[in-house]
Short mmCIF file of C-alpha atoms and ligand atoms in Angstrom, two decimals:
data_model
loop_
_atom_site.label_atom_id
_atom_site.label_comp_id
_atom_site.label_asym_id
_atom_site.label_seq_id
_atom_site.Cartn_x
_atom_site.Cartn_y
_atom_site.Cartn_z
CA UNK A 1 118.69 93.13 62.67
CA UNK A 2 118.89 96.96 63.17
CA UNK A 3 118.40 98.02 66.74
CA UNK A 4 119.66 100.91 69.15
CA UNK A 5 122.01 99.94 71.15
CA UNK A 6 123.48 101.64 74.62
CA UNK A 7 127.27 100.37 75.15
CA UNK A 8 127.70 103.06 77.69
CA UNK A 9 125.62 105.82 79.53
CA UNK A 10 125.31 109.11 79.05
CA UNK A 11 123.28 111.83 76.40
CA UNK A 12 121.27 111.02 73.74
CA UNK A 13 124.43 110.57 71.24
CA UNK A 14 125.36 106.89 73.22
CA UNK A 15 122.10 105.81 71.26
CA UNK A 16 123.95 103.95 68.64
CA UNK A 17 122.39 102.55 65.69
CA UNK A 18 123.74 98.58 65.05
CA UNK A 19 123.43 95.64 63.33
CA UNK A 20 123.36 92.96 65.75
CA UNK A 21 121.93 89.12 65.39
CA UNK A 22 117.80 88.77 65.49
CA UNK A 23 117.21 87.08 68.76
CA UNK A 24 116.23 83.35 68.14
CA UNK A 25 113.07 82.14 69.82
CA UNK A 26 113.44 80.48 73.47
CA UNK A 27 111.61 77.96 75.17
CA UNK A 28 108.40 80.12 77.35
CA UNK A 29 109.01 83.20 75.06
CA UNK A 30 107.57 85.17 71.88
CA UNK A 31 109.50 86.58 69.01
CA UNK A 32 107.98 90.05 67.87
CA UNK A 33 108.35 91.41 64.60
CA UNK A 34 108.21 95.28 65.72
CA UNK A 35 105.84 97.61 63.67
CA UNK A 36 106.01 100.38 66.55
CA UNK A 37 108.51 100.67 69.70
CA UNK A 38 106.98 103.56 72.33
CA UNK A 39 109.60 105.92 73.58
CA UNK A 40 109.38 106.30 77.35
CA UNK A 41 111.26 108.52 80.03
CA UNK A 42 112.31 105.74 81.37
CA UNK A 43 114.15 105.21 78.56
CA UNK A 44 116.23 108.17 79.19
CA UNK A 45 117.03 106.92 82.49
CA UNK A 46 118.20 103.94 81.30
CA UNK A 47 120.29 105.59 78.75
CA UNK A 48 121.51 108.08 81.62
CA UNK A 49 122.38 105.45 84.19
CA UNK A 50 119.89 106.80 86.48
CA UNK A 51 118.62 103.72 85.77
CA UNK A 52 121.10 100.38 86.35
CA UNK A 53 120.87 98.28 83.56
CA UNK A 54 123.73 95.73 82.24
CA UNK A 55 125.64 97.04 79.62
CA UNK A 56 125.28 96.87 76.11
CA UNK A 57 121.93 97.42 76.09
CA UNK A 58 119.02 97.40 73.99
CA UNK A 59 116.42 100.15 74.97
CA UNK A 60 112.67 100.74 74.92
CA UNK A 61 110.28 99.38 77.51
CA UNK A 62 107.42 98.57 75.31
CA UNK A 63 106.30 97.55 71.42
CA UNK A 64 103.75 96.56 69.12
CA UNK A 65 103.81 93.96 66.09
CA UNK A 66 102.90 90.71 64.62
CA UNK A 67 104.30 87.19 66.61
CA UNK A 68 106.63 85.76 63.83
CA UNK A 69 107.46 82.58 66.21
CA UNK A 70 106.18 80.78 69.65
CA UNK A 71 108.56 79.35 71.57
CA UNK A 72 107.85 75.74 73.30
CA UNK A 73 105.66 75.78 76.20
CA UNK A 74 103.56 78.80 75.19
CA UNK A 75 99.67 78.72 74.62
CA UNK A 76 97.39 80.91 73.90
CA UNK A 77 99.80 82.67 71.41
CA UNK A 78 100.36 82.10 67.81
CA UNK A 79 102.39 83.41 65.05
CA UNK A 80 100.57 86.12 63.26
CA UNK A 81 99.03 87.10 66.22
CA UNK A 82 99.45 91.21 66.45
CA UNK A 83 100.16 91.99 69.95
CA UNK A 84 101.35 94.88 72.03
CA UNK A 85 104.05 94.41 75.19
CA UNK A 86 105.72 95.34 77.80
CA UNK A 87 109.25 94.14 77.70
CA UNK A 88 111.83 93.09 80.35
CA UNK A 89 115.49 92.99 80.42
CA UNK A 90 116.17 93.53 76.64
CA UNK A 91 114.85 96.35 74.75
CA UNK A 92 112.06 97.33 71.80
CA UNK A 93 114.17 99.65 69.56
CA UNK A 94 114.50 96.75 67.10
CA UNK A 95 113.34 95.45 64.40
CA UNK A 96 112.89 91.98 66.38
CA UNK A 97 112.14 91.33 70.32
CA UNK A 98 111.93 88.52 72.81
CA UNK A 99 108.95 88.91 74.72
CA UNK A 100 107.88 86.95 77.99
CA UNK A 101 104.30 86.22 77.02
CA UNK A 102 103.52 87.33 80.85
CA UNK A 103 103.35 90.93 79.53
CA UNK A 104 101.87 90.37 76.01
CA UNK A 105 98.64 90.90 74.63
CA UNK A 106 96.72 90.15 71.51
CA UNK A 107 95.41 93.45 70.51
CA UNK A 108 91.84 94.02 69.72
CA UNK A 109 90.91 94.32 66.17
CA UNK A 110 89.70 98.15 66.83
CA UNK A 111 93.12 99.06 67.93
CA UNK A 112 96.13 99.10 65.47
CA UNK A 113 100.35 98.38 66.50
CA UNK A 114 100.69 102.11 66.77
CA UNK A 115 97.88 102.79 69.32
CA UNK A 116 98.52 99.82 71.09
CA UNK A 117 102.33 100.49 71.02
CA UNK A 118 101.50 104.27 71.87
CA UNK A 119 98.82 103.39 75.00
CA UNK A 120 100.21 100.72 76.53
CA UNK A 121 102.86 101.48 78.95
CA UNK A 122 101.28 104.89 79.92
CA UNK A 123 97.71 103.64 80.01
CA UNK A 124 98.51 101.20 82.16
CA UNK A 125 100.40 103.44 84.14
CA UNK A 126 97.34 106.40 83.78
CA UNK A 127 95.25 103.56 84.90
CA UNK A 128 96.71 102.01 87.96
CA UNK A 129 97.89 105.08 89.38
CA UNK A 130 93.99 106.66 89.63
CA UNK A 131 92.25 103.46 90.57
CA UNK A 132 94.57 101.86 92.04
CA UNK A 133 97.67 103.94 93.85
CA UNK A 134 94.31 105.54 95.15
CA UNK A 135 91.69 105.20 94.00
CA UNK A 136 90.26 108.62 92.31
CA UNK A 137 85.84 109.45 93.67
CA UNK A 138 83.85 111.05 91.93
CA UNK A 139 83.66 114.99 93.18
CA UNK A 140 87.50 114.38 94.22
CA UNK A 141 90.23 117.20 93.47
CA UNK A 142 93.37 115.93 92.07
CA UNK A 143 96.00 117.74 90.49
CA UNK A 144 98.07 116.35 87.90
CA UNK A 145 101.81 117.64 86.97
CA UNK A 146 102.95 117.42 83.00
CA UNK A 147 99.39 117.10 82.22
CA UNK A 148 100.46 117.40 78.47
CA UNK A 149 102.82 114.80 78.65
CA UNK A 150 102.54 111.00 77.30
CA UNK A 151 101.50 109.85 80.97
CA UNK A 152 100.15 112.96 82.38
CA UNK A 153 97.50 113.72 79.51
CA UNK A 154 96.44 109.96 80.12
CA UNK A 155 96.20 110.49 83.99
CA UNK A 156 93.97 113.44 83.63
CA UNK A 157 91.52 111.43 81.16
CA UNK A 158 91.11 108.80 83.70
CA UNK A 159 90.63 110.79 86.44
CA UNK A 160 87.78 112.47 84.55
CA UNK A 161 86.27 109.22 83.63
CA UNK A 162 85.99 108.58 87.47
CA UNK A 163 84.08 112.04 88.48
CA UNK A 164 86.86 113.95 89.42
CA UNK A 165 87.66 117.73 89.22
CA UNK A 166 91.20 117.49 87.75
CA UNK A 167 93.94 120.88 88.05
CA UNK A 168 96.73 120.42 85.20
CA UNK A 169 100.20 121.93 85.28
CA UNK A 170 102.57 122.78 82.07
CA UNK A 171 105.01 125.06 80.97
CA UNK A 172 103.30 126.40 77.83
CA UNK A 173 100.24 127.90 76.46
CA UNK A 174 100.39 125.33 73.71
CA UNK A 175 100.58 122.64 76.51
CA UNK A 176 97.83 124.29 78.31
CA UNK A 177 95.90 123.83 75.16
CA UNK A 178 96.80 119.65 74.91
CA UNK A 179 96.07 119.63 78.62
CA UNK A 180 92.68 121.01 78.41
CA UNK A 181 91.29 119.53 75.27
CA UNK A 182 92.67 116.09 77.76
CA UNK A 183 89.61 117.77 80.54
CA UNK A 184 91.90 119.29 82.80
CA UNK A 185 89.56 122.44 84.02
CA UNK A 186 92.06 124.59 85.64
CA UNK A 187 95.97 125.32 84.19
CA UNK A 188 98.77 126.32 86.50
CA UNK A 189 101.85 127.37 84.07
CA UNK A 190 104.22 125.53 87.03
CA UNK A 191 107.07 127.54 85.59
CA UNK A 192 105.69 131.26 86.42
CA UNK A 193 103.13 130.52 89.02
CA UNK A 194 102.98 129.34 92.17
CA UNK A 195 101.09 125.96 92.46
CA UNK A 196 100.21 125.77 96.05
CA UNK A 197 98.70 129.30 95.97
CA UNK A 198 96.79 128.80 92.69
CA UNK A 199 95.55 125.20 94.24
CA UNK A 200 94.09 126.95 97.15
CA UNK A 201 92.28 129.42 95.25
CA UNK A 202 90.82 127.05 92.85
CA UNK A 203 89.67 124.53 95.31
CA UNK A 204 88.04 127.17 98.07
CA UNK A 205 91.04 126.39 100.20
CA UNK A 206 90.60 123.03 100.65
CA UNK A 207 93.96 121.95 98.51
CA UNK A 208 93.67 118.45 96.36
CA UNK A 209 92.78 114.92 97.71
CA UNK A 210 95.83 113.28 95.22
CA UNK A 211 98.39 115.05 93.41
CA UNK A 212 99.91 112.23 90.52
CA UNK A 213 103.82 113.82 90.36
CA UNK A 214 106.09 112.43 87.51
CA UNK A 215 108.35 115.96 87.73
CA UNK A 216 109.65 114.83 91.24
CA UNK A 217 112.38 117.08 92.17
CA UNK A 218 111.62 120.15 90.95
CA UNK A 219 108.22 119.58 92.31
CA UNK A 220 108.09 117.80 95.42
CA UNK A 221 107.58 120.90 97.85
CA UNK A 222 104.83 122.39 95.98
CA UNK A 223 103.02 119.09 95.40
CA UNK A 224 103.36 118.59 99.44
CA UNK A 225 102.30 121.98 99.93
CA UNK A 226 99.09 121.54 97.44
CA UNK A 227 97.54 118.56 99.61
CA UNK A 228 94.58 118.52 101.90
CA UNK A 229 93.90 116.91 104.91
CA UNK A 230 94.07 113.26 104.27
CA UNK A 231 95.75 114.00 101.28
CA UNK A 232 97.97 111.66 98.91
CA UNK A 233 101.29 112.36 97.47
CA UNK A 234 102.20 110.03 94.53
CA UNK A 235 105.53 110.73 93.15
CA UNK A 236 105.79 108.05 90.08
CA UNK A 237 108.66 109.65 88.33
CA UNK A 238 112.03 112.07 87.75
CA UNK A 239 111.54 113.93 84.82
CA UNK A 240 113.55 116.95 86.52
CA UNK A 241 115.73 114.84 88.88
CA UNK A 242 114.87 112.06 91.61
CA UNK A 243 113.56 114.26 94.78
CA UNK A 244 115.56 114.51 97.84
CA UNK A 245 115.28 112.18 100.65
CA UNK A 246 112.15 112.96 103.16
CA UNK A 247 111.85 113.17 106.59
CA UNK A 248 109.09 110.63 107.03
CA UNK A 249 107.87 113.51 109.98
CA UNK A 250 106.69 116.05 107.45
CA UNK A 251 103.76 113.55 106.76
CA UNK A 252 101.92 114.13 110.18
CA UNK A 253 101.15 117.93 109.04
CA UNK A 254 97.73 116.59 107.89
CA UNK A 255 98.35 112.71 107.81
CA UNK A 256 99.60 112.52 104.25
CA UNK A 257 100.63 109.58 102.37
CA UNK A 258 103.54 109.42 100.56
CA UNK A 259 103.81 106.56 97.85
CA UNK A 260 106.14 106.00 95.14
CA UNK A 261 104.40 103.57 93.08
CA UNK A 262 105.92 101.51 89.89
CA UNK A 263 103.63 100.29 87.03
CA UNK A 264 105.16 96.76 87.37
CA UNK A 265 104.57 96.40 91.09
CA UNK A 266 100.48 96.66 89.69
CA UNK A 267 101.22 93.95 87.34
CA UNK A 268 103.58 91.20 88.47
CA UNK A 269 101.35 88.17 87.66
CA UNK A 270 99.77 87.31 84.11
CA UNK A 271 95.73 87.59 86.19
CA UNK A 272 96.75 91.70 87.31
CA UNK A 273 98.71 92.50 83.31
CA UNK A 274 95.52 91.23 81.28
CA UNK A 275 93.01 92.75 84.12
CA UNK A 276 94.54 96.23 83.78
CA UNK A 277 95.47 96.08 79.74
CA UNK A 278 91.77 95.27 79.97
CA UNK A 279 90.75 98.16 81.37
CA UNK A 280 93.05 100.32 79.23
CA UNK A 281 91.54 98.64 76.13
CA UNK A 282 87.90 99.24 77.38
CA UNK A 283 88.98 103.05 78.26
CA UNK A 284 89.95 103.51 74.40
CA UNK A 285 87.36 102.02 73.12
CA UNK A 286 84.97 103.94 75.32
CA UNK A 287 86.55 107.14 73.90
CA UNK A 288 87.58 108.03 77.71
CA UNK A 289 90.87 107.54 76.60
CA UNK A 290 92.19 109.25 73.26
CA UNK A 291 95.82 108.69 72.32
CA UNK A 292 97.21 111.68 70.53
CA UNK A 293 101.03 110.56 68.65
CA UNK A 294 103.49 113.95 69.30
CA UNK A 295 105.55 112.28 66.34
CA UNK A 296 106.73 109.23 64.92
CA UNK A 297 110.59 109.19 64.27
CA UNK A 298 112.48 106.31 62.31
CA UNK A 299 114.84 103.87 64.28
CA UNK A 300 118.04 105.93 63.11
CA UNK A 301 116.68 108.93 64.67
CA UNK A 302 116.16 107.47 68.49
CA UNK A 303 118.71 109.98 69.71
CA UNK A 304 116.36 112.72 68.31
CA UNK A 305 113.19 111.33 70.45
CA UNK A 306 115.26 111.58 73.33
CA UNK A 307 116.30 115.15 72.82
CA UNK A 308 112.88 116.09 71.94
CA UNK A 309 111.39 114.06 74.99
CA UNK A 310 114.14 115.44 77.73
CA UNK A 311 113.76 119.09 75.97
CA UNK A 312 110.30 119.40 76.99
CA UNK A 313 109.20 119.77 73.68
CA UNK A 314 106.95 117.22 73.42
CA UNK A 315 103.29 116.68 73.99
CA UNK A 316 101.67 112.87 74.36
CA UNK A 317 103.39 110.13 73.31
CA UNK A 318 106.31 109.55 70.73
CA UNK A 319 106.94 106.72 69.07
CA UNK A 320 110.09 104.69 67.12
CA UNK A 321 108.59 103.65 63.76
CA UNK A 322 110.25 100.52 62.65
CA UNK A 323 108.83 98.68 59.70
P1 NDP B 401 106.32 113.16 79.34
O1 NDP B 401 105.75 113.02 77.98
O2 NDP B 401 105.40 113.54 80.44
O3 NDP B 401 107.52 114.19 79.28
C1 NDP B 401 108.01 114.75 80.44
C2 NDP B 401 107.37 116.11 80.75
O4 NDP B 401 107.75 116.48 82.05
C3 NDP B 401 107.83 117.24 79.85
O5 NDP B 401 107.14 117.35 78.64
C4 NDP B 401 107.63 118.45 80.74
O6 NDP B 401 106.32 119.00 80.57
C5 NDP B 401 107.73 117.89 82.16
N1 NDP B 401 108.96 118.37 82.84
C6 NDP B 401 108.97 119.13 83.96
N2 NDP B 401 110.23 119.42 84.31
C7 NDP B 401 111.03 118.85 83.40
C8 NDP B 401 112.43 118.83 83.22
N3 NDP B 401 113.27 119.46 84.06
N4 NDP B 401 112.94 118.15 82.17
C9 NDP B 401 112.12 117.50 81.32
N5 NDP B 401 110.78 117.50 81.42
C10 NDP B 401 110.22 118.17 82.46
O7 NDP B 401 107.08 111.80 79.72
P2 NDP B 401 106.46 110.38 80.13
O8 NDP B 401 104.99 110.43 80.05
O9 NDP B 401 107.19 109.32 79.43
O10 NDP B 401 106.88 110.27 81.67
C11 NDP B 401 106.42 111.23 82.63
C12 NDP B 401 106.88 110.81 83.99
O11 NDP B 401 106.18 109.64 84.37
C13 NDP B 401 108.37 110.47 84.06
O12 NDP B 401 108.89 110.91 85.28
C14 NDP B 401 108.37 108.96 84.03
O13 NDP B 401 109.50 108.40 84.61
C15 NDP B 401 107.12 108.68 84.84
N6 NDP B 401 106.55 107.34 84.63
C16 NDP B 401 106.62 106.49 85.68
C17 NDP B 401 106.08 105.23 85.60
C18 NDP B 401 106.12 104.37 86.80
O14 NDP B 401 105.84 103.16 86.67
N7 NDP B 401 106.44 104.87 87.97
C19 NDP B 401 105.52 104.73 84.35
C20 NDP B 401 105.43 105.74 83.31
C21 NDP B 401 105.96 106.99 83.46
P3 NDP B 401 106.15 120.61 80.76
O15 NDP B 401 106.97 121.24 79.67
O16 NDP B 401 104.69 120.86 80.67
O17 NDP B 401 106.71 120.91 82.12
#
């Protein structure tokens, strides 16, 4: 089968096209004929090294597709089943994966392999960080950074399904636009303004209950800085670089919380993957959450998604179209 393949780290050019054997079905596991890998940043840390992963490696942390075989042991599952996952060690840039059935779902017949390969990983992620890192209230004021991105467009519609008053950053007017038309009411262009002082007039003074931070270096400070009293700082990512270490002290100005929350410590059992890809199903089909593709690129052209992705080009989510 045709699959990208990492042999060693570094830029997007590692990404190596390959032929390399179909996986063969395992005892407690699916095989997944792909229709639709999603492209992730995490992908690019993986590719980076950022990221430890054994090498060769296949990348992409989530796809969508029909079951072409059950291994022994597994219920509930049966070939022809379309189904979206999350995957674990080995990767979704294929034309075939090995799926733990843990972390895979039977899609709903109103949502197709490319929505449910496009919403999955950052729904979930949308979703646990705003009801679950904390939980967003109605009235609250949270700012989200990226707000046109894959995760952070997703973050801002849930927050505005729960009540709350939601501040976007980006870098462009054209993001600005993809940010709002999301139901972010206020824009801070990050890259010219200061956020901090634009968060203080557009809240009264007050700063934001929960900033949701995926930037993390570059943004750290002025997330911090952006907080109320009682405030909660969620870094959940490193799109410009991890952030420096802390000193855990800075936390007392205003008894902050500081939590750097992973979508997979919200999902480790079977019960906690199908309760939250339940809620991310019932979001879409609400209409509370939209999923907007930036661009679908073929297998061959991983290497382009990455540039694309780590250019800041992009707006919502790309994805690998693979048959
Ligand atoms: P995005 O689609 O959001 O793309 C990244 C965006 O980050 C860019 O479009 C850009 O928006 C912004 N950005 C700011 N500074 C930089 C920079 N120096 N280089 C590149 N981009 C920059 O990607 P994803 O939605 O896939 O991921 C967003 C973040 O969420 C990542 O940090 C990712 O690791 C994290 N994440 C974490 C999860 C977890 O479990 N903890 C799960 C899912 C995602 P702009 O041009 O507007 O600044």
């Amino acid at each position: 089968m045709k699959s990208i393949v990492v042999e060693k780290n570094g830029g997007p050019e590692v990404l190596l096209l390959k032929d390399v054997p179909k996986p063969t079905v395992k005892p407690g596991h699916i095989l997944v004929k792909n229709s639709y890998a999603g492209v992730n940043y995490i992908d690019t840390y993986f590719r980076t090294g950022l990221y430890k992963g054994e090498l060769p490696m296949v990348l992409g942390k989530e796809g969508a597709g029909v079951i072409e075989e059950v291994g022994e042991g597994v219920s509930g599952l049966k070939p022809g089943d379309r189904v979206a996952y999350l995957m674990g060690d080995s990767g979704a840039y294929a034309e075939y994966a090995l799926v733990n059935p843990s972390f895979a779902r039977v899609l709903p017949g109103g949502i197709s392999d490319k929505i449910g390969a496009a919403a999955l990983l950052q729904g979930m992620t949308a979703y646990c960080l705003a009801a679950k890192a904390y939980a967003v209230k109605g009235g609250d004021w949270v700012l989200v950074h990226a707000a046109a991105g894959g995760t952070g467009r997703l973050i801002v519609q849930v927050c505005r399904a729960l009540g709350a008053n939601v501040i976007g950053t980006v870098s462009t007017e054209e993001k600005a636009e993809v940010a709002r038309k999301a139901g972010a009411q206020h824009i801070i262009y990050y890259t010219r303004e200061s956020v901090p002082e634009r968060v203080k007039e557009i809240t009264s003074n007050t700063g934001v209950r929960v900033v949701y931070d995926g930037v993390g270096k570059a943004t750290f400070q002025a997330s911090f800085d952006s907080l109320a009293r009682l405030g909660y700082l969620i870094v959940f990512g490193n799109a410009s670089g991890k952030p420096d270490p802390v000193d855990i002290s800075i936390l007392a100005k205003g008894n902050i919380t500081l939590m750097r929350p992973q979508l997979y410590g919200f999902i480790a059992t079977k019960e906690e993957f199908d309760e939250v890809t339940d809620q991310v199903f019932k979001l879409i089909e609400a209409g509370h959450l939209t999923i907007e593709v930036f661009k679908e690129y073929p297998l061959a052209d991983a290497a382009k998604a990455h540039i694309d992705l780590e250019g800041r080009k992009t707006t919502g989510k790309l994805l690998i179209a693979i048959q």
